[in-house]
Amino acid sequence: MADPDQFEINDVLSVEQRLAAEALIVDVDGFEGPLDLLLQLSRTQKVDLRKISVLHLAQQYLLFIEKAKELRIELAADYLVMAAWLAFLKSRLLLPPDPSDEGPSGEELAAHLAYQLQRLEAMRESAAKLMARDQKGRDFFVRGLPEEVERRRNITYTASLLDLMQAYARVRTKDEFRPFVMDREAILSMEQALERLRGLIPFAVEWADLSSYLPEGWELDPKKRRSATAATFAASLELAKQGQVELRQGGTFEPIQIKARRR
Amino acid sequence: MNDLPEQEESLFDAPPLAEQERMVEAVLFASADPVTVNDLASRMPHGCNPKAALELLQRRYEGRGVRVVRVGDSWAIRTAPDLGFLMQKETVETRKLSRAAIETLAIIAYHQPCTRAEIEEIRGVSVSRGTLDQLMELDWIRFGRRRMSPGRPVTYVVTPHFLDHFGLESARDLPGVKELRAAGLLESRPLPGLDATDDDEDQDDLFEDES
Amino acid sequence: MNDLPEQEESLFDAPPLAEQERMVEAVLFASADPVTVNDLASRMPHGCNPKAALELLQRRYEGRGVRVVRVGDSWAIRTAPDLGFLMQKETVETRKLSRAAIETLAIIAYHQPCTRAEIEEIRGVSVSRGTLDQLMELDWIRFGRRRMSPGRPVTYVVTPHFLDHFGLESARDLPGVKELRAAGLLESRPLPGLDATDDDEDQDDLFEDES
């Protein structure tokens, strides 16, 4: 694919330039944002960060950005924002302070930048110290054979004599409503549905509509079907809660399907 | 893997035995499985004597909260047997009995001996197996004699533990229907399903199994 | 759950301190995770003083192959770090953390409680969601209280698990934390010209969870 001639020309023309460009590309990729780049550049001043020349640093940064632009290296927006801010800072530092200006002075801004660099460096060093500490699972180790703490939950149920009497009174009073109880023929209780489903689930290896699990004959009479559907659905929820079955529904109002849960 | 390292001439002296004991201690502590003497030797620097170190360590842990024990041909650190009770955490939770359970219990107490069908008839709903099991587990009810009716259904009666819990001398001490009504627990209207003579008859049956 | 059992008049005297030390020893040996003093107290007999027993135990294990260490308000037994070379088998390969993740972790640890904006301010780049997620997944950081400043931003704090992993008794023991504070490098200093008074009160929050 490569045209040998062109390759050669390219090679001859710009070995030095390309090397410089490559170095820059590598560097830009290696920097974690403009602050990191500034910290790196400040190292060349080889002084305590508190005594750094921010003006000099700003110039270095702007130069770096210029070069990158010349080499058409794509720079992320935040590098350019920082460049603009540093150009502003540079002008503030170079020009005599304007007494009518309300904003912070160039020195204040420079001091803050120096503080930010110091702080970033301090965090870098701290991170390195932290990672150099003895670490669990690498330098020191936990018990390899922990013993289970047996959690014994004692549940005590209580009821008072009054509870007992009230309960009895309740069931006795219910006798008055006995006639209503007579109507229970068309009602499938959840217990009944549960008992019925329990017997059927071992065979429910495939997904099947829940409606197919209604007791025989109950699906014809609308009243009975309603009760049976409700009870069977409630029972299926109970079984799902116990982890015996799985339920699924394709979407709202879609048929609900049930299947035994494989263990 | 378990082979002893070859006995080459070591360039260094083996660490002092006290140091070897530390090593054995750390390995036994951190290992997920009991460790063989060979395994110890292969992990420790050349010229170590894990057996001697193990013996020292074992003696050091004598009478402590954990012990160095032999498991087959391996070694491990284990909790001293007398401190096993520390490995349990007990929490006590008090819950109120469910409505179904308390009603079932009340019916059994007032009507014992009482079959499941009878309980269902009185409550008007079916009684789940779980409810009865729970009451049995609490030792508040137990099986009574089988009824001599068709199917010979099993009956339920309350236990002495039940009487104890509710502070009753006998089930006869349970407040009667009249008292319930006087206490405002029953509506004052006469109840069609309740026949006083019926109740009296039941009372004879009460405590059949207790004498 | 962590409540100390009520200090009732005990019918029995608490066991002697040496015996309590054995108990603490057994419980700490049995657990891979640090155990709180409250948990110890709830598992030991009434009237025990786990703190005193812990101090005794800690002294007993000085210089041994395993050590008794404090992690926040919990205690654990860990192997001595100089013996790590014996545990190649137990060593867990950890995913190498990115530079961003390591720096973010350090910033949270030293500045906690710390908002995402503050992390970004210090690093000068935005924090990716994945970095925080990774640290959360490692259970080294968690959400702290929301900041009372506009927008009520969520804060991050380090977890007891973080302390345990790096063998720290508390966040106060982070390397160089005193010097950094003295140098003013842990303050949140706003850019001149920007009003950020609401940040001042947050400094009181530092290490909120440790008192």
XYZ file of C-alpha atoms in Angstrom:
685
model
C 0.000 0.000 0.000
C 2.745 2.430 0.867
C 4.243 4.170 -2.117
C 7.990 3.668 -1.652
C 8.904 6.866 -3.432
C 6.661 9.032 -1.433
C 7.757 7.356 1.698
C 11.321 8.215 0.877
C 10.617 11.838 0.083
C 8.679 12.206 3.266
C 11.488 10.609 5.142
C 14.120 12.878 3.710
C 12.140 16.021 4.135
C 11.147 15.950 7.727
C 12.833 13.396 9.896
C 13.520 15.890 12.615
C 10.148 17.523 12.386
C 8.303 14.263 12.482
C 10.225 13.070 15.480
C 9.351 16.267 17.303
C 5.743 15.894 16.297
C 5.635 12.309 17.482
C 7.120 13.255 20.801
C 4.464 15.908 21.204
C 1.660 13.604 20.249
C 2.833 11.073 22.760
C 3.047 13.787 25.356
C -0.359 15.291 24.738
C -1.863 11.852 25.073
C 0.026 11.300 28.264
C -1.201 14.454 29.960
C -4.225 14.416 32.141
C -5.472 17.828 31.159
C -3.934 21.322 31.053
C -3.113 21.456 34.758
C -1.076 18.289 34.408
C 0.739 19.745 31.406
C 1.488 22.910 33.370
C 2.832 20.849 36.252
C 5.075 18.988 33.839
C 6.339 22.228 32.281
C 6.981 23.738 35.700
C 9.377 20.885 36.462
C 11.812 22.343 33.919
C 12.146 25.396 36.161
C 13.570 23.088 38.784
C 12.491 25.249 41.672
C 10.141 24.940 44.574
C 6.620 25.258 43.223
C 6.011 28.102 45.648
C 8.722 30.149 43.940
C 7.772 29.298 40.419
C 7.578 32.022 37.784
C 4.010 31.841 36.603
C 4.741 34.281 33.822
C 7.476 32.046 32.486
C 5.237 29.055 32.849
C 2.410 30.770 30.956
C 4.810 31.533 28.129
C 5.989 27.921 27.982
C 2.438 26.697 27.854
C 1.433 29.105 25.104
C 4.492 28.087 23.120
C 3.582 24.462 23.495
C 0.052 25.117 22.264
C 1.370 27.121 19.311
C 3.644 24.285 18.300
C 0.878 21.760 18.624
C -1.337 23.921 16.431
C 1.390 24.225 13.793
C 1.707 20.463 13.738
C -2.056 20.218 13.462
C -2.289 18.173 16.577
C -5.830 18.014 17.774
C -6.104 19.618 21.152
C -8.992 19.134 23.476
C -11.036 22.219 24.193
C -9.854 22.552 27.785
C -6.245 22.968 26.609
C -7.378 25.913 24.494
C -9.457 27.394 27.298
C -6.425 27.260 29.553
C -4.328 28.854 26.815
C -6.776 31.739 26.561
C -6.824 32.182 30.306
C -3.022 32.122 30.517
C -2.772 34.708 27.723
C -5.089 36.901 29.785
C -3.037 36.253 32.900
C 0.157 37.082 30.998
C -1.214 40.457 29.924
C -2.291 41.205 33.490
C 1.124 40.379 34.820
C 2.915 42.461 32.188
C 0.737 45.552 32.244
C 0.728 47.932 35.187
C -2.389 47.403 37.328
C -5.383 49.442 36.307
C -6.759 51.098 39.482
C -10.285 51.252 38.037
C -10.336 47.484 37.571
C -12.365 45.735 40.233
C -11.243 42.188 39.528
C -8.386 40.308 41.134
C -4.862 41.392 40.329
C -2.513 39.416 38.102
C -0.476 38.487 41.157
C -3.497 37.068 42.921
C -4.402 34.968 39.913
C -0.810 33.815 39.527
C -0.651 32.862 43.200
C -3.789 30.842 42.825
C -2.436 28.970 39.836
C 0.751 28.232 41.766
C -1.416 26.955 44.637
C -3.380 24.709 42.288
C -0.169 23.223 40.928
C 1.188 22.679 44.417
C -2.011 21.033 45.488
C -2.124 18.750 42.464
C 1.451 17.735 43.044
C 0.760 17.127 46.727
C -2.152 14.871 45.824
C 0.011 13.007 43.289
C 2.617 12.363 45.923
C 0.016 11.334 48.463
C -1.571 8.949 45.987
C 1.833 7.384 45.372
C 2.457 7.080 49.114
C -0.949 5.552 49.584
C -0.387 2.953 46.891
C 3.060 2.204 48.316
C 1.515 1.242 51.640
C 1.174 -2.376 52.603
C -2.028 -3.550 51.014
C -4.458 -6.225 52.000
C -4.202 -9.283 49.801
C -0.742 -8.282 48.625
C 1.373 -7.560 51.698
C -0.791 -8.586 54.575
C -3.541 -11.145 54.647
C -6.832 -11.896 56.282
C -7.942 -15.083 57.944
C -8.044 -17.775 55.290
C -10.403 -20.026 57.136
C -13.015 -17.786 58.681
C -15.642 -19.423 60.783
C -19.240 -18.714 60.061
C -21.001 -16.873 62.772
C -24.184 -18.728 63.160
C -26.980 -16.235 63.315
C -29.736 -17.735 65.329
C -32.925 -15.831 65.032
C -35.344 -16.721 67.692
C -38.790 -15.634 66.758
C -41.253 -15.699 69.548
C -44.877 -15.190 68.766
C -47.026 -13.611 71.336
C -50.696 -13.226 71.869
C -52.522 -12.078 74.936
C -55.650 -13.537 76.418
C -57.474 -10.483 75.163
C -56.255 -11.207 71.619
C -57.567 -14.702 71.992
C -60.950 -13.578 73.262
C -61.270 -10.907 70.608
C -60.420 -13.440 67.954
C -63.043 -15.787 69.230
C -65.575 -13.013 69.445
C -64.725 -12.078 65.890
C -65.337 -15.530 64.468
C -68.459 -15.929 66.543
C -69.872 -12.612 65.404
C -69.163 -13.603 61.873
C -71.828 -16.255 62.209
C -74.399 -13.587 61.569
C -73.094 -13.241 58.084
C -73.333 -16.924 57.465
C -75.711 -16.462 54.506
C -72.984 -14.668 52.597
C -70.675 -17.532 53.228
C -73.150 -19.733 51.390
C -72.280 -17.866 48.205
C -68.783 -19.105 48.325
C -69.473 -21.701 45.692
C -68.324 -19.349 42.968
C -65.252 -18.365 44.902
C -61.914 -20.079 44.706
C -59.844 -19.274 47.776
C -56.176 -18.549 47.457
C -55.430 -21.543 49.662
C -57.333 -23.771 47.280
C -55.564 -22.317 44.284
C -52.250 -22.656 46.044
C -52.868 -26.278 46.870
C -53.890 -26.943 43.304
C -50.893 -25.157 41.809
C -48.494 -26.873 44.185
C -49.609 -30.194 42.803
C -49.212 -29.019 39.218
C -45.924 -27.151 39.220
C -43.636 -30.172 39.173
C -45.034 -30.777 35.691
C -44.793 -27.149 34.554
C -41.424 -27.488 32.852
C -42.420 -25.296 29.908
C -43.762 -21.762 29.914
C -47.545 -21.876 29.816
C -50.323 -19.348 30.254
C -51.434 -18.984 33.808
C -55.021 -19.123 32.574
C -54.489 -22.723 31.568
C -54.043 -23.571 35.238
C -57.597 -22.631 36.218
C -59.556 -25.543 37.693
C -61.630 -27.422 35.176
C -65.039 -25.941 34.563
C -64.201 -22.648 36.258
C -63.208 -20.967 33.044
C -66.760 -21.101 31.658
C -68.799 -19.121 34.158
C -67.547 -15.498 34.115
C -68.012 -15.080 37.888
C -66.143 -18.247 38.668
C -63.484 -17.476 36.110
C -62.834 -14.103 37.678
C -62.435 -15.540 41.141
C -60.342 -18.446 39.927
C -58.096 -16.168 37.909
C -57.538 -13.863 40.845
C -56.875 -16.711 43.251
C -54.576 -18.533 40.839
C -52.660 -15.352 40.149
C -52.285 -14.627 43.871
C -51.172 -18.201 44.441
C -48.613 -17.949 41.628
C -47.163 -14.838 43.254
C -46.894 -16.705 46.518
C -45.097 -19.575 44.795
C -42.798 -17.164 43.004
C -42.005 -15.590 46.351
C -41.106 -19.024 47.659
C -38.857 -19.469 44.648
C -40.793 -22.414 43.280
C -41.980 -20.884 40.027
C -40.991 -18.195 37.592
C -43.441 -15.743 36.067
C -43.173 -13.600 32.982
C -45.314 -11.257 30.978
C -44.494 -10.007 27.482
C -46.014 -6.602 28.069
C -48.893 -4.802 29.685
C -52.106 -6.871 29.409
C -50.214 -9.692 27.705
C -50.887 -13.171 29.046
C -48.937 -14.058 32.188
C -46.901 -17.208 31.853
C -45.684 -19.556 34.517
C -43.019 -22.221 34.718
C -41.530 -24.294 37.498
C -38.197 -23.012 38.632
C -35.431 -25.508 38.033
C -33.252 -26.019 41.043
C 4.236 -29.134 44.156
C 4.551 -30.560 47.609
C 8.072 -31.759 47.139
C 10.598 -30.492 49.561
C 12.972 -28.070 47.906
C 16.206 -29.750 46.966
C 18.709 -29.608 49.705
C 21.250 -27.427 48.020
C 24.004 -25.781 49.881
C 22.287 -22.673 51.061
C 24.132 -19.437 50.701
C 22.388 -18.059 53.718
C 21.728 -19.457 57.118
C 18.151 -20.413 57.871
C 16.281 -17.756 59.886
C 16.232 -18.240 63.664
C 13.587 -20.633 64.950
C 11.573 -17.797 66.517
C 11.345 -16.231 63.078
C 10.333 -19.557 61.568
C 7.591 -19.777 64.179
C 6.278 -16.383 63.023
C 6.225 -17.633 59.456
C 4.310 -20.772 60.348
C 1.866 -18.672 62.341
C 1.216 -16.338 59.407
C 0.799 -19.153 56.892
C -1.557 -21.162 59.085
C -3.597 -18.034 59.728
C -3.936 -16.945 56.107
C -4.338 -20.306 54.428
C -7.833 -21.316 53.380
C -7.023 -24.990 53.950
C -5.040 -26.875 56.539
C -1.362 -26.859 55.564
C 0.975 -29.859 55.405
C 4.504 -29.766 56.770
C 5.797 -30.213 53.209
C 3.799 -27.245 52.028
C 5.181 -25.147 54.868
C 8.708 -26.200 53.991
C 8.234 -25.297 50.349
C 6.990 -21.839 51.252
C 9.596 -21.047 53.865
C 13.215 -20.133 53.100
C 15.811 -22.844 52.645
C 16.953 -24.760 55.641
C 13.900 -24.068 57.781
C 12.504 -26.660 60.112
C 8.735 -26.240 59.973
C 8.118 -29.179 62.266
C 10.079 -27.661 65.110
C 8.454 -24.287 64.468
C 5.005 -25.875 64.504
C 5.690 -27.513 67.828
C 6.791 -24.228 69.314
C 3.710 -22.509 67.948
C 1.418 -25.230 69.214
C 2.865 -24.871 72.695
C 2.514 -21.100 72.516
C -1.208 -21.371 71.778
C -1.903 -23.810 74.583
C -4.759 -22.464 76.679
C -5.336 -19.554 74.326
C -8.563 -18.631 72.516
C -7.432 -20.517 69.424
C -5.346 -23.641 69.104
C -2.964 -25.137 66.594
C -4.481 -28.471 65.665
C -3.569 -31.393 63.453
C -6.096 -32.257 60.739
C -4.994 -35.520 59.149
C -1.430 -34.789 58.121
C -2.053 -31.065 57.941
C -2.135 -28.251 60.457
C -4.615 -25.460 61.077
C -5.610 -22.832 63.616
C -9.017 -23.405 65.160
C -11.184 -21.835 67.839
C -10.770 -23.390 71.279
C -13.738 -25.732 71.715
C -14.899 -24.125 74.938
C -15.408 -20.828 73.124
C -17.698 -22.181 70.418
C -20.571 -20.267 71.950
C -19.003 -17.030 70.727
C -19.582 -18.112 67.151
C -23.292 -17.722 67.501
C -25.277 -14.599 67.529
C -28.716 -14.735 68.934
C -31.377 -12.293 68.108
C -34.841 -12.537 69.518
C -37.717 -11.162 67.587
C -41.194 -10.924 68.914
C -44.002 -11.007 66.459
C -47.693 -10.854 66.841
C -49.561 -13.941 65.812
C -51.386 -13.590 62.517
C -55.121 -13.124 62.542
C -55.686 -16.547 61.011
C -53.523 -18.175 63.656
C -55.086 -16.446 66.631
C -58.585 -17.203 65.378
C -57.741 -20.827 64.798
C -56.184 -21.021 68.236
C -59.242 -19.425 69.817
C -61.563 -21.886 68.124
C -59.486 -24.841 69.252
C -59.353 -23.483 72.794
C -63.117 -22.982 73.015
C -64.154 -26.091 71.132
C -61.482 -28.679 71.820
C -61.156 -31.407 70.765
C -61.806 -29.929 67.399
C -61.214 -31.163 63.833
C -59.885 -29.085 61.010
C -63.229 -29.261 59.249
C -64.895 -27.837 62.336
C -62.432 -24.981 62.532
C -63.077 -24.213 58.898
C -66.783 -24.312 59.425
C -66.609 -21.864 62.293
C -64.158 -19.495 60.629
C -65.907 -19.709 57.278
C -62.590 -19.991 55.482
C -60.205 -22.802 55.011
C -57.381 -23.261 57.486
C -53.961 -23.580 55.989
C -51.681 -26.383 57.033
C -49.072 -23.724 57.884
C -51.282 -22.115 60.495
C -51.788 -25.353 62.348
C -48.110 -26.230 62.018
C -47.169 -22.889 63.480
C -49.426 -23.374 66.477
C -48.016 -26.856 66.944
C -44.497 -25.542 66.762
C -45.302 -22.967 69.403
C -46.473 -25.889 71.466
C -49.835 -24.273 71.989
C -51.848 -27.032 70.322
C -51.276 -30.708 69.774
C -53.117 -33.654 68.288
C -55.958 -35.076 70.386
C -57.777 -38.352 69.901
C -59.080 -39.178 66.470
C -62.783 -38.513 66.073
C -64.848 -41.697 65.770
C -66.751 -40.226 62.823
C -66.262 -41.307 59.174
C -62.727 -40.750 57.981
C -61.586 -40.782 61.609
C -60.355 -37.192 61.388
C -57.631 -36.039 63.703
C -58.534 -33.523 66.407
C -56.636 -30.682 68.000
C -56.471 -29.698 71.670
C -54.589 -27.014 73.527
C -51.502 -27.876 75.565
C -50.499 -27.144 79.160
C -47.982 -24.741 77.635
C -50.887 -22.829 76.138
C -52.561 -22.547 79.524
C -49.291 -21.424 81.014
C -48.760 -18.742 78.392
C -52.228 -17.303 78.782
C -52.203 -17.620 82.554
C -55.081 -20.066 82.708
C -55.506 -22.874 85.189
C -57.549 -24.833 82.709
C -59.404 -24.207 79.488
C -62.535 -24.011 81.635
C -61.202 -20.657 82.822
C -61.610 -19.204 79.364
C -64.223 -16.520 79.541
C -67.557 -17.842 78.353
C -69.676 -16.324 75.690
C -71.694 -14.451 78.332
C -68.602 -12.818 79.724
C -67.376 -11.973 76.294
C -70.614 -10.239 75.628
C -70.508 -8.434 78.976
C -67.013 -7.254 78.186
C -68.357 -5.789 74.998
C -66.403 -8.197 72.884
C -69.507 -9.679 71.352
C -72.420 -7.765 70.023
C -75.379 -8.091 72.308
C -77.652 -9.450 69.633
C -78.237 -13.146 70.028
C -76.136 -15.102 67.689
C -77.951 -17.597 65.523
C -75.061 -19.987 65.270
C -74.475 -20.160 68.975
C -76.266 -22.692 71.029
C -75.473 -22.627 74.718
C -76.234 -26.275 75.280
C -73.869 -27.119 72.520
C -71.078 -25.419 74.343
C -71.803 -27.180 77.569
C -71.565 -30.486 75.917
C -68.210 -29.625 74.541
C -66.968 -28.799 77.962
C -67.220 -32.405 78.995
C -64.866 -33.369 76.303
C -62.408 -30.776 77.373
C -59.119 -32.001 78.780
C -59.818 -35.513 77.841
C -56.159 -36.159 77.500
C -54.932 -34.377 80.492
C -55.844 -36.551 83.371
C -28.479 -3.790 65.767
C -25.229 -2.463 67.103
C -26.638 -1.429 70.425
C -24.806 -2.605 73.421
C -26.866 -4.994 75.474
C -28.531 -3.199 78.307
C -26.389 -2.937 81.351
C -28.537 -4.902 83.719
C -27.359 -6.018 87.087
C -25.642 -9.223 86.150
C -26.300 -12.255 88.275
C -22.813 -13.473 87.566
C -19.501 -11.725 87.681
C -17.878 -11.038 84.338
C -15.159 -13.555 83.487
C -11.587 -12.584 84.409
C -9.859 -10.291 81.952
C -7.487 -13.052 80.812
C -10.531 -15.097 79.854
C -12.049 -12.134 78.054
C -8.816 -11.797 76.143
C -9.151 -15.419 75.009
C -12.691 -14.713 73.836
C -11.664 -11.650 71.850
C -8.821 -13.692 70.378
C -11.213 -16.441 69.268
C -13.703 -14.046 67.702
C -11.063 -12.036 65.830
C -9.368 -15.193 64.548
C -12.674 -16.522 63.291
C -13.520 -13.478 61.199
C -12.006 -12.329 57.920
C -13.570 -8.903 58.337
C -12.928 -6.433 61.124
C -15.244 -6.860 64.108
C -16.694 -3.859 65.908
C -16.287 -3.411 69.633
C -20.066 -3.397 69.919
C -20.297 -6.718 68.144
C -17.690 -8.181 70.467
C -19.567 -6.903 73.497
C -22.832 -8.376 72.275
C -21.293 -11.791 71.781
C -19.347 -11.917 75.023
C -20.962 -12.554 78.411
C -22.470 -9.681 80.317
C -20.151 -7.214 81.985
C -17.162 -7.919 79.751
C -14.826 -5.138 78.708
C -13.774 -5.944 75.146
C -11.741 -2.771 74.826
C -9.433 -3.665 77.690
C -9.173 -7.225 76.420
C -8.334 -5.951 72.930
C -5.497 -3.840 74.256
C -4.060 -6.791 76.124
C -4.357 -8.943 73.031
C -2.773 -6.348 70.813
C 0.244 -6.182 73.079
C 0.480 -9.953 73.207
C 0.761 -10.208 69.431
C 3.370 -7.513 69.020
C 6.208 -8.840 66.870
C 4.415 -12.068 66.069
C 3.478 -13.517 62.671
C 0.011 -12.016 62.909
C -0.980 -8.674 64.396
C -4.046 -7.220 66.058
C -4.960 -4.060 64.164
C -7.579 -1.393 64.573
C -9.660 -0.370 61.565
C -11.921 2.556 62.381
C -13.960 1.337 65.349
C -13.356 -2.292 64.476
C -10.560 -4.737 65.111
C -9.019 -7.479 63.043
C -6.094 -9.873 62.920
C -3.845 -9.548 59.890
C -0.563 -11.208 58.962
C 2.582 -9.182 59.551
C 3.417 -7.297 56.330
C 7.038 -8.459 56.327
C 5.817 -12.028 55.809
C 3.830 -11.287 52.669
C 6.393 -13.193 50.608
C 5.123 -16.458 52.145
C 1.627 -15.962 50.772
C 1.971 -16.190 47.007
C -0.920 -18.648 47.171
C -3.193 -16.242 48.997
C -2.300 -13.165 46.990
C -5.252 -11.754 45.152
C -4.544 -10.296 41.758
C -6.079 -6.866 41.769
C -6.994 -5.010 38.638
C -4.471 -2.305 38.040
C -6.056 1.025 38.808
C -5.696 3.851 36.317
C -3.784 6.928 37.307
C -7.065 8.852 37.284
C -8.619 6.365 39.717
C -5.663 6.434 42.088
C -5.579 10.229 42.144
C -9.311 10.480 42.584
C -9.124 8.046 45.494
C -6.351 10.048 47.153
C -8.248 13.305 46.694
C -11.371 11.842 48.285
C -9.397 10.324 51.150
C -7.565 13.561 51.962
C -10.443 15.949 51.314
C -13.465 13.984 52.421
C -16.321 14.662 52.265
C -15.553 15.764 48.757
C -17.799 16.605 45.816
C -17.155 15.651 42.244
C -16.657 19.327 41.352
C -13.919 19.560 43.961
C -12.140 16.511 42.575
C -12.299 18.056 39.130
C -11.071 21.373 40.443
C -8.021 19.719 41.976
C -7.182 17.502 39.010
C -8.084 20.104 36.402
C -9.959 17.549 34.311
C -13.403 16.066 34.484
C -13.871 12.861 36.427
C -15.375 10.090 34.396
C -18.334 8.262 35.806
C -16.423 4.986 35.393
C -13.648 6.099 37.719
C -16.009 6.753 40.598
C -17.939 3.585 39.793
C -14.791 1.537 39.928
C -13.857 2.921 43.324
C -17.393 2.322 44.566
C -17.299 -1.226 43.285
C -14.084 -1.834 45.177
C -16.008 -0.549 48.196
C -13.284 1.999 48.842
C -15.552 5.030 48.551
C -19.222 5.629 49.190
C -21.670 8.507 49.157
C -21.461 10.844 52.111
C -23.921 13.510 53.155
C -25.109 15.980 50.576
C -23.395 19.311 50.697
C -25.649 22.113 51.918
C -24.482 24.372 49.083
C -26.620 25.250 46.036
C -27.603 22.171 44.078
C -27.022 20.083 47.205
C -24.272 18.086 45.495
C -23.528 14.587 46.685
C -20.222 14.023 48.470
C -17.877 11.066 48.557
C -16.103 9.631 51.584
C -13.828 6.638 52.036
C -15.154 3.440 53.610
C -13.922 1.283 56.496
C -13.022 -1.216 53.810
C -10.616 1.323 52.340
C -8.975 1.742 55.754
C -8.758 -2.023 56.083
C -7.216 -2.442 52.655
C -4.485 0.103 53.249
C -3.915 -0.850 56.868
C -5.054 2.504 58.269
C -6.562 2.949 61.700
C -8.449 6.013 60.554
C -8.338 8.646 57.819
C -6.258 10.744 60.219
C -3.436 8.273 59.676
C -3.186 8.899 55.952
C 0.447 9.487 55.052
C 1.455 13.120 55.378
C -2.024 14.371 56.233
C -0.779 16.643 59.035
C 1.880 18.264 56.877
C -0.562 18.812 54.042
C -3.034 20.457 56.354
C -0.346 22.626 57.894
C 0.720 23.723 54.400
C -2.877 24.696 53.675
C -3.073 22.231 50.819
C -6.258 20.569 52.055
C -8.268 23.775 52.101
C -10.636 24.493 49.338
C -9.337 27.825 48.186
C -11.532 29.507 45.591
C -10.207 31.285 42.538
C -9.751 34.948 43.506
C -12.714 36.981 42.401
C -15.124 34.104 42.824
C -17.346 34.096 45.868
C -17.470 30.725 47.457
C -18.231 31.353 51.087
C -20.380 28.262 51.349
C -17.347 26.057 51.127
C -15.903 27.243 54.408
C -18.238 25.403 56.697
C -17.459 22.144 55.026
C -14.075 21.904 56.607
C -15.759 21.113 59.874
C -17.168 18.104 58.168
C -13.781 16.560 57.584
C -13.720 12.993 58.829
C -17.298 13.333 59.915
C -17.777 9.624 60.242
C -15.042 8.920 62.592
C -15.889 10.600 65.817
